[in-house]
Amino acid sequence: MSDISYLWSLRERPALGSRRWCIVWAKRALHSVALLKIVMARRSFRARGVQVGALSILDRFALKGPAAHLSVGEHCFISGSTEIVALDQVRIGSRVVINDRVTILTASHHVGDPGWRSFKKPVRIDDYAWIAVGATILPGVTIGYGAVVGAGAVVAKDVPPLAVATGNPAVIRLNARPADLCYDPVALLPPFEAWIGRRADPAGPANSPVHGVEPRP
C-alpha cells in the first residue's frame, strides 16, 4: 500500500458538508505540499534500499554506508540533521524518535591495536526509544524498548528497556519510564493530523517528543 493510500485508509471521516468536514479538507489542502515532501523523502530512501515502515518521517539526513543496512519501523521520526554511519546493520523499531544532530556509528578503530585495525558492530534501537538532541550512539549498542538517551549523551554500552541514559560517558537510570507506552510521535504533526485527526495521541502536540525538546529525567 502506498503512503497516500495508507493515510486515506486511516482518514478522519466527518459528515459530508458539515463544519468539521470543511475544516478537515481545508487543513488537508493547506498541508498538502508538506505531506508531498515527506512522501518523496521516504520514497528516496526506499529507492536507495532502506526499509521504511508506514508513516515514518525520514528527513533527508546523512546516511553513509550501504543503504540496505538500515531499516526503520512504523511511525518513527528521524531529524534531517541526524548522521547514520551504516557500515554494519542499523535496526530501528517502531515509534522511535531521533532528534537533531544525533550520530549513530557502527564502525571504529581499536585504539590499543598497533595496526589501528577497524571493526564493525551493529546498532539496534527498539520500539518507543527516544534519542535526544546531540546524542551519540557508538558501535554495538542496543537501546532497549522505551529507553531514552538524553541530550548530548555518549552511549558506549547497552541501555536497558525503559531506562534513561544521560551524560558523557552515559550514566543509566533504570525503570525511569512506564512500561505501557502507547503514544504516536508522528500522528500529531500537521500533515498527518490533517488526515487522521487527533484520536491517535490524546496527550496533545505539546507532549510530543518530535519537537526536539530534550528529556528531563
mmCIF file with all atom_site columns, N, CA and C in Angstrom, residues 171-215:
data_model
loop_
_atom_site.group_PDB
_atom_site.id
_atom_site.type_symbol
_atom_site.label_atom_id
_atom_site.label_alt_id
_atom_site.label_comp_id
_atom_site.label_asym_id
_atom_site.label_entity_id
_atom_site.label_seq_id
_atom_site.pdbx_PDB_ins_code
_atom_site.Cartn_x
_atom_site.Cartn_y
_atom_site.Cartn_z
_atom_site.occupancy
_atom_site.B_iso_or_equiv
_atom_site.pdbx_formal_charge
_atom_site.auth_seq_id
_atom_site.auth_comp_id
_atom_site.auth_asym_id
_atom_site.auth_atom_id
_atom_site.pdbx_PDB_model_num
ATOM 1   N N  . VAL A 1 171 ? 25.454 7.757  31.980 1.00 0.00 ? 171 VAL A N  1
ATOM 2   C CA . VAL A 1 171 ? 25.065 7.114  33.235 1.00 0.00 ? 171 VAL A CA 1
ATOM 3   C C  . VAL A 1 171 ? 23.608 6.698  33.096 1.00 0.00 ? 171 VAL A C  1
ATOM 4   N N  . ILE A 1 172 ? 23.296 5.484  33.486 1.00 0.00 ? 172 ILE A N  1
ATOM 5   C CA . ILE A 1 172 ? 21.974 4.912  33.240 1.00 0.00 ? 172 ILE A CA 1
ATOM 6   C C  . ILE A 1 172 ? 21.142 4.886  34.508 1.00 0.00 ? 172 ILE A C  1
ATOM 7   N N  . ARG A 1 173 ? 19.913 5.378  34.391 1.00 0.00 ? 173 ARG A N  1
ATOM 8   C CA . ARG A 1 173 ? 18.934 5.283  35.474 1.00 0.00 ? 173 ARG A CA 1
ATOM 9   C C  . ARG A 1 173 ? 17.854 4.305  35.042 1.00 0.00 ? 173 ARG A C  1
ATOM 10  N N  . LEU A 1 174 ? 17.681 3.232  35.786 1.00 0.00 ? 174 LEU A N  1
ATOM 11  C CA . LEU A 1 174 ? 16.784 2.149  35.396 1.00 0.00 ? 174 LEU A CA 1
ATOM 12  C C  . LEU A 1 174 ? 15.325 2.480  35.701 1.00 0.00 ? 174 LEU A C  1
ATOM 13  N N  . ASN A 1 175 ? 14.435 1.845  34.912 1.00 0.00 ? 175 ASN A N  1
ATOM 14  C CA . ASN A 1 175 ? 12.985 1.899  35.148 1.00 0.00 ? 175 ASN A CA 1
ATOM 15  C C  . ASN A 1 175 ? 12.483 3.330  35.318 1.00 0.00 ? 175 ASN A C  1
ATOM 16  N N  . ALA A 1 176 ? 12.916 4.199  34.431 1.00 0.00 ? 176 ALA A N  1
ATOM 17  C CA . ALA A 1 176 ? 12.546 5.607  34.524 1.00 0.00 ? 176 ALA A CA 1
ATOM 18  C C  . ALA A 1 176 ? 11.281 5.942  33.735 1.00 0.00 ? 176 ALA A C  1
ATOM 19  N N  . ARG A 1 177 ? 10.785 5.004  32.929 1.00 0.00 ? 177 ARG A N  1
ATOM 20  C CA . ARG A 1 177 ? 9.594  5.258  32.124 1.00 0.00 ? 177 ARG A CA 1
ATOM 21  C C  . ARG A 1 177 ? 8.557  4.169  32.389 1.00 0.00 ? 177 ARG A C  1
ATOM 22  N N  . PRO A 1 178 ? 7.287  4.476  32.144 1.00 0.00 ? 178 PRO A N  1
ATOM 23  C CA . PRO A 1 178 ? 6.258  3.448  32.321 1.00 0.00 ? 178 PRO A CA 1
ATOM 24  C C  . PRO A 1 178 ? 6.359  2.365  31.266 1.00 0.00 ? 178 PRO A C  1
ATOM 25  N N  . ALA A 1 179 ? 5.938  1.159  31.608 1.00 0.00 ? 179 ALA A N  1
ATOM 26  C CA . ALA A 1 179 ? 6.043  0.034  30.686 1.00 0.00 ? 179 ALA A CA 1
ATOM 27  C C  . ALA A 1 179 ? 4.943  0.040  29.619 1.00 0.00 ? 179 ALA A C  1
ATOM 28  N N  . ASP A 1 180 ? 3.842  0.749  29.868 1.00 0.00 ? 180 ASP A N  1
ATOM 29  C CA . ASP A 1 180 ? 2.684  0.700  28.972 1.00 0.00 ? 180 ASP A CA 1
ATOM 30  C C  . ASP A 1 180 ? 2.665  1.889  28.007 1.00 0.00 ? 180 ASP A C  1
ATOM 31  N N  . LEU A 1 181 ? 3.771  2.165  27.367 1.00 0.00 ? 181 LEU A N  1
ATOM 32  C CA . LEU A 1 181 ? 3.855  3.275  26.429 1.00 0.00 ? 181 LEU A CA 1
ATOM 33  C C  . LEU A 1 181 ? 2.887  3.062  25.264 1.00 0.00 ? 181 LEU A C  1
ATOM 34  N N  . CYS A 1 182 ? 2.187  4.116  24.871 1.00 0.00 ? 182 CYS A N  1
ATOM 35  C CA . CYS A 1 182 ? 1.167  3.938  23.831 1.00 0.00 ? 182 CYS A CA 1
ATOM 36  C C  . CYS A 1 182 ? 1.004  5.172  22.953 1.00 0.00 ? 182 CYS A C  1
ATOM 37  N N  . TYR A 1 183 ? 1.977  6.086  22.956 1.00 0.00 ? 183 TYR A N  1
ATOM 38  C CA . TYR A 1 183 ? 1.837  7.307  22.166 1.00 0.00 ? 183 TYR A CA 1
ATOM 39  C C  . TYR A 1 183 ? 2.293  7.084  20.728 1.00 0.00 ? 183 TYR A C  1
ATOM 40  N N  . ASP A 1 184 ? 1.885  8.008  19.871 1.00 0.00 ? 184 ASP A N  1
ATOM 41  C CA . ASP A 1 184 ? 2.311  8.002  18.480 1.00 0.00 ? 184 ASP A CA 1
ATOM 42  C C  . ASP A 1 184 ? 3.058  9.307  18.215 1.00 0.00 ? 184 ASP A C  1
ATOM 43  N N  . PRO A 1 185 ? 4.371  9.275  18.063 1.00 0.00 ? 185 PRO A N  1
ATOM 44  C CA . PRO A 1 185 ? 5.132  10.518 17.982 1.00 0.00 ? 185 PRO A CA 1
ATOM 45  C C  . PRO A 1 185 ? 4.970  11.305 16.695 1.00 0.00 ? 185 PRO A C  1
ATOM 46  N N  . VAL A 1 186 ? 4.350  10.729 15.665 1.00 0.00 ? 186 VAL A N  1
ATOM 47  C CA . VAL A 1 186 ? 4.208  11.471 14.416 1.00 0.00 ? 186 VAL A CA 1
ATOM 48  C C  . VAL A 1 186 ? 2.759  11.818 14.084 1.00 0.00 ? 186 VAL A C  1
ATOM 49  N N  . ALA A 1 187 ? 1.807  11.235 14.750 1.00 0.00 ? 187 ALA A N  1
ATOM 50  C CA . ALA A 1 187 ? 0.403  11.391 14.337 1.00 0.00 ? 187 ALA A CA 1
ATOM 51  C C  . ALA A 1 187 ? -0.080 12.827 14.444 1.00 0.00 ? 187 ALA A C  1
ATOM 52  N N  . LEU A 1 188 ? 0.504  13.613 15.352 1.00 0.00 ? 188 LEU A N  1
ATOM 53  C CA . LEU A 1 188 ? 0.026  14.978 15.545 1.00 0.00 ? 188 LEU A CA 1
ATOM 54  C C  . LEU A 1 188 ? 0.816  16.009 14.756 1.00 0.00 ? 188 LEU A C  1
ATOM 55  N N  . LEU A 1 189 ? 1.775  15.588 13.975 1.00 0.00 ? 189 LEU A N  1
ATOM 56  C CA . LEU A 1 189 ? 2.392  16.538 13.064 1.00 0.00 ? 189 LEU A CA 1
ATOM 57  C C  . LEU A 1 189 ? 1.357  16.958 12.023 1.00 0.00 ? 189 LEU A C  1
ATOM 58  N N  . PRO A 1 190 ? 1.286  18.249 11.707 1.00 0.00 ? 190 PRO A N  1
ATOM 59  C CA . PRO A 1 190 ? 0.169  18.759 10.894 1.00 0.00 ? 190 PRO A CA 1
ATOM 60  C C  . PRO A 1 190 ? -0.141 17.999 9.610  1.00 0.00 ? 190 PRO A C  1
ATOM 61  N N  . PRO A 1 191 ? 0.851  17.577 8.800  1.00 0.00 ? 191 PRO A N  1
ATOM 62  C CA . PRO A 1 191 ? 0.483  16.875 7.552  1.00 0.00 ? 191 PRO A CA 1
ATOM 63  C C  . PRO A 1 191 ? -0.245 15.553 7.779  1.00 0.00 ? 191 PRO A C  1
ATOM 64  N N  . PHE A 1 192 ? 0.045  14.883 8.905  1.00 0.00 ? 192 PHE A N  1
ATOM 65  C CA . PHE A 1 192 ? -0.644 13.630 9.216  1.00 0.00 ? 192 PHE A CA 1
ATOM 66  C C  . PHE A 1 192 ? -1.939 13.888 9.994  1.00 0.00 ? 192 PHE A C  1
ATOM 67  N N  . GLU A 1 193 ? -1.878 14.801 10.951 1.00 0.00 ? 193 GLU A N  1
ATOM 68  C CA . GLU A 1 193 ? -3.068 15.095 11.760 1.00 0.00 ? 193 GLU A CA 1
ATOM 69  C C  . GLU A 1 193 ? -4.214 15.584 10.892 1.00 0.00 ? 193 GLU A C  1
ATOM 70  N N  . ALA A 1 194 ? -3.885 16.280 9.811  1.00 0.00 ? 194 ALA A N  1
ATOM 71  C CA . ALA A 1 194 ? -4.929 16.755 8.902  1.00 0.00 ? 194 ALA A CA 1
ATOM 72  C C  . ALA A 1 194 ? -5.728 15.601 8.318  1.00 0.00 ? 194 ALA A C  1
ATOM 73  N N  . TRP A 1 195 ? -5.095 14.435 8.216  1.00 0.00 ? 195 TRP A N  1
ATOM 74  C CA . TRP A 1 195 ? -5.787 13.277 7.647  1.00 0.00 ? 195 TRP A CA 1
ATOM 75  C C  . TRP A 1 195 ? -6.400 12.370 8.703  1.00 0.00 ? 195 TRP A C  1
ATOM 76  N N  . ILE A 1 196 ? -5.681 12.088 9.774  1.00 0.00 ? 196 ILE A N  1
ATOM 77  C CA . ILE A 1 196 ? -6.177 11.079 10.711 1.00 0.00 ? 196 ILE A CA 1
ATOM 78  C C  . ILE A 1 196 ? -6.778 11.672 11.973 1.00 0.00 ? 196 ILE A C  1
ATOM 79  N N  . GLY A 1 197 ? -6.708 12.989 12.137 1.00 0.00 ? 197 GLY A N  1
ATOM 80  C CA . GLY A 1 197 ? -7.327 13.612 13.302 1.00 0.00 ? 197 GLY A CA 1
ATOM 81  C C  . GLY A 1 197 ? -6.489 13.430 14.557 1.00 0.00 ? 197 GLY A C  1
ATOM 82  N N  . ARG A 1 198 ? -7.028 13.823 15.685 1.00 0.00 ? 198 ARG A N  1
ATOM 83  C CA . ARG A 1 198 ? -6.292 13.824 16.938 1.00 0.00 ? 198 ARG A CA 1
ATOM 84  C C  . ARG A 1 198 ? -6.515 12.588 17.784 1.00 0.00 ? 198 ARG A C  1
ATOM 85  N N  . ARG A 1 199 ? -7.239 11.626 17.279 1.00 0.00 ? 199 ARG A N  1
ATOM 86  C CA . ARG A 1 199 ? -7.561 10.473 18.109 1.00 0.00 ? 199 ARG A CA 1
ATOM 87  C C  . ARG A 1 199 ? -6.351 9.593  18.419 1.00 0.00 ? 199 ARG A C  1
ATOM 88  N N  . ALA A 1 200 ? -5.269 9.704  17.619 1.00 0.00 ? 200 ALA A N  1
ATOM 89  C CA . ALA A 1 200 ? -4.132 8.800  17.772 1.00 0.00 ? 200 ALA A CA 1
ATOM 90  C C  . ALA A 1 200 ? -3.289 9.098  18.997 1.00 0.00 ? 200 ALA A C  1
ATOM 91  N N  . ASP A 1 201 ? -3.340 10.345 19.528 1.00 0.00 ? 201 ASP A N  1
ATOM 92  C CA . ASP A 1 201 ? -2.481 10.690 20.662 1.00 0.00 ? 201 ASP A CA 1
ATOM 93  C C  . ASP A 1 201 ? -3.164 11.722 21.535 1.00 0.00 ? 201 ASP A C  1
ATOM 94  N N  . PRO A 1 202 ? -3.903 11.276 22.582 1.00 0.00 ? 202 PRO A N  1
ATOM 95  C CA . PRO A 1 202 ? -4.648 12.201 23.409 1.00 0.00 ? 202 PRO A CA 1
ATOM 96  C C  . PRO A 1 202 ? -3.764 13.131 24.219 1.00 0.00 ? 202 PRO A C  1
ATOM 97  N N  . ALA A 1 203 ? -2.444 12.885 24.279 1.00 0.00 ? 203 ALA A N  1
ATOM 98  C CA . ALA A 1 203 ? -1.570 13.737 25.072 1.00 0.00 ? 203 ALA A CA 1
ATOM 99  C C  . ALA A 1 203 ? -1.422 15.126 24.479 1.00 0.00 ? 203 ALA A C  1
ATOM 100 N N  . GLY A 1 204 ? -1.632 15.262 23.164 1.00 0.00 ? 204 GLY A N  1
ATOM 101 C CA . GLY A 1 204 ? -1.542 16.568 22.546 1.00 0.00 ? 204 GLY A CA 1
ATOM 102 C C  . GLY A 1 204 ? -0.151 16.885 22.042 1.00 0.00 ? 204 GLY A C  1
ATOM 103 N N  . PRO A 1 205 ? -0.043 17.827 21.090 1.00 0.00 ? 205 PRO A N  1
ATOM 104 C CA . PRO A 1 205 ? 1.226  18.094 20.439 1.00 0.00 ? 205 PRO A CA 1
ATOM 105 C C  . PRO A 1 205 ? 2.294  18.622 21.367 1.00 0.00 ? 205 PRO A C  1
ATOM 106 N N  . ALA A 1 206 ? 1.931  19.307 22.431 1.00 0.00 ? 206 ALA A N  1
ATOM 107 C CA . ALA A 1 206 ? 2.941  19.861 23.327 1.00 0.00 ? 206 ALA A CA 1
ATOM 108 C C  . ALA A 1 206 ? 3.738  18.778 24.016 1.00 0.00 ? 206 ALA A C  1
ATOM 109 N N  . ASN A 1 207 ? 3.181  17.582 24.131 1.00 0.00 ? 207 ASN A N  1
ATOM 110 C CA . ASN A 1 207 ? 3.863  16.489 24.804 1.00 0.00 ? 207 ASN A CA 1
ATOM 111 C C  . ASN A 1 207 ? 4.557  15.546 23.845 1.00 0.00 ? 207 ASN A C  1
ATOM 112 N N  . SER A 1 208 ? 4.551  15.874 22.552 1.00 0.00 ? 208 SER A N  1
ATOM 113 C CA . SER A 1 208 ? 5.196  15.008 21.587 1.00 0.00 ? 208 SER A CA 1
ATOM 114 C C  . SER A 1 208 ? 6.674  15.301 21.538 1.00 0.00 ? 208 SER A C  1
ATOM 115 N N  . PRO A 1 209 ? 7.558  14.270 21.582 1.00 0.00 ? 209 PRO A N  1
ATOM 116 C CA . PRO A 1 209 ? 8.998  14.498 21.562 1.00 0.00 ? 209 PRO A CA 1
ATOM 117 C C  . PRO A 1 209 ? 9.534  14.863 20.193 1.00 0.00 ? 209 PRO A C  1
ATOM 118 N N  . VAL A 1 210 ? 8.691  14.898 19.184 1.00 0.00 ? 210 VAL A N  1
ATOM 119 C CA . VAL A 1 210 ? 9.173  15.210 17.847 1.00 0.00 ? 210 VAL A CA 1
ATOM 120 C C  . VAL A 1 210 ? 9.736  16.613 17.780 1.00 0.00 ? 210 VAL A C  1
ATOM 121 N N  . HIS A 1 211 ? 9.309  17.505 18.657 1.00 0.00 ? 211 HIS A N  1
ATOM 122 C CA . HIS A 1 211 ? 9.658  18.902 18.543 1.00 0.00 ? 211 HIS A CA 1
ATOM 123 C C  . HIS A 1 211 ? 11.071 19.203 19.012 1.00 0.00 ? 211 HIS A C  1
ATOM 124 N N  . GLY A 1 212 ? 11.846 18.211 19.414 1.00 0.00 ? 212 GLY A N  1
ATOM 125 C CA . GLY A 1 212 ? 13.258 18.413 19.685 1.00 0.00 ? 212 GLY A CA 1
ATOM 126 C C  . GLY A 1 212 ? 13.586 18.799 21.110 1.00 0.00 ? 212 GLY A C  1
ATOM 127 N N  . VAL A 1 213 ? 12.622 18.734 22.025 1.00 0.00 ? 213 VAL A N  1
ATOM 128 C CA . VAL A 1 213 ? 12.883 19.075 23.412 1.00 0.00 ? 213 VAL A CA 1
ATOM 129 C C  . VAL A 1 213 ? 13.618 17.919 24.073 1.00 0.00 ? 213 VAL A C  1
ATOM 130 N N  . GLU A 1 214 ? 14.715 18.220 24.750 1.00 0.00 ? 214 GLU A N  1
ATOM 131 C CA . GLU A 1 214 ? 15.476 17.172 25.375 1.00 0.00 ? 214 GLU A CA 1
ATOM 132 C C  . GLU A 1 214 ? 14.733 16.586 26.579 1.00 0.00 ? 214 GLU A C  1
ATOM 133 N N  . PRO A 1 215 ? 14.934 15.324 26.898 1.00 0.00 ? 215 PRO A N  1
ATOM 134 C CA . PRO A 1 215 ? 14.269 14.727 28.059 1.00 0.00 ? 215 PRO A CA 1
ATOM 135 C C  . PRO A 1 215 ? 14.794 15.326 29.348 1.00 0.00 ? 215 PRO A C  1
#
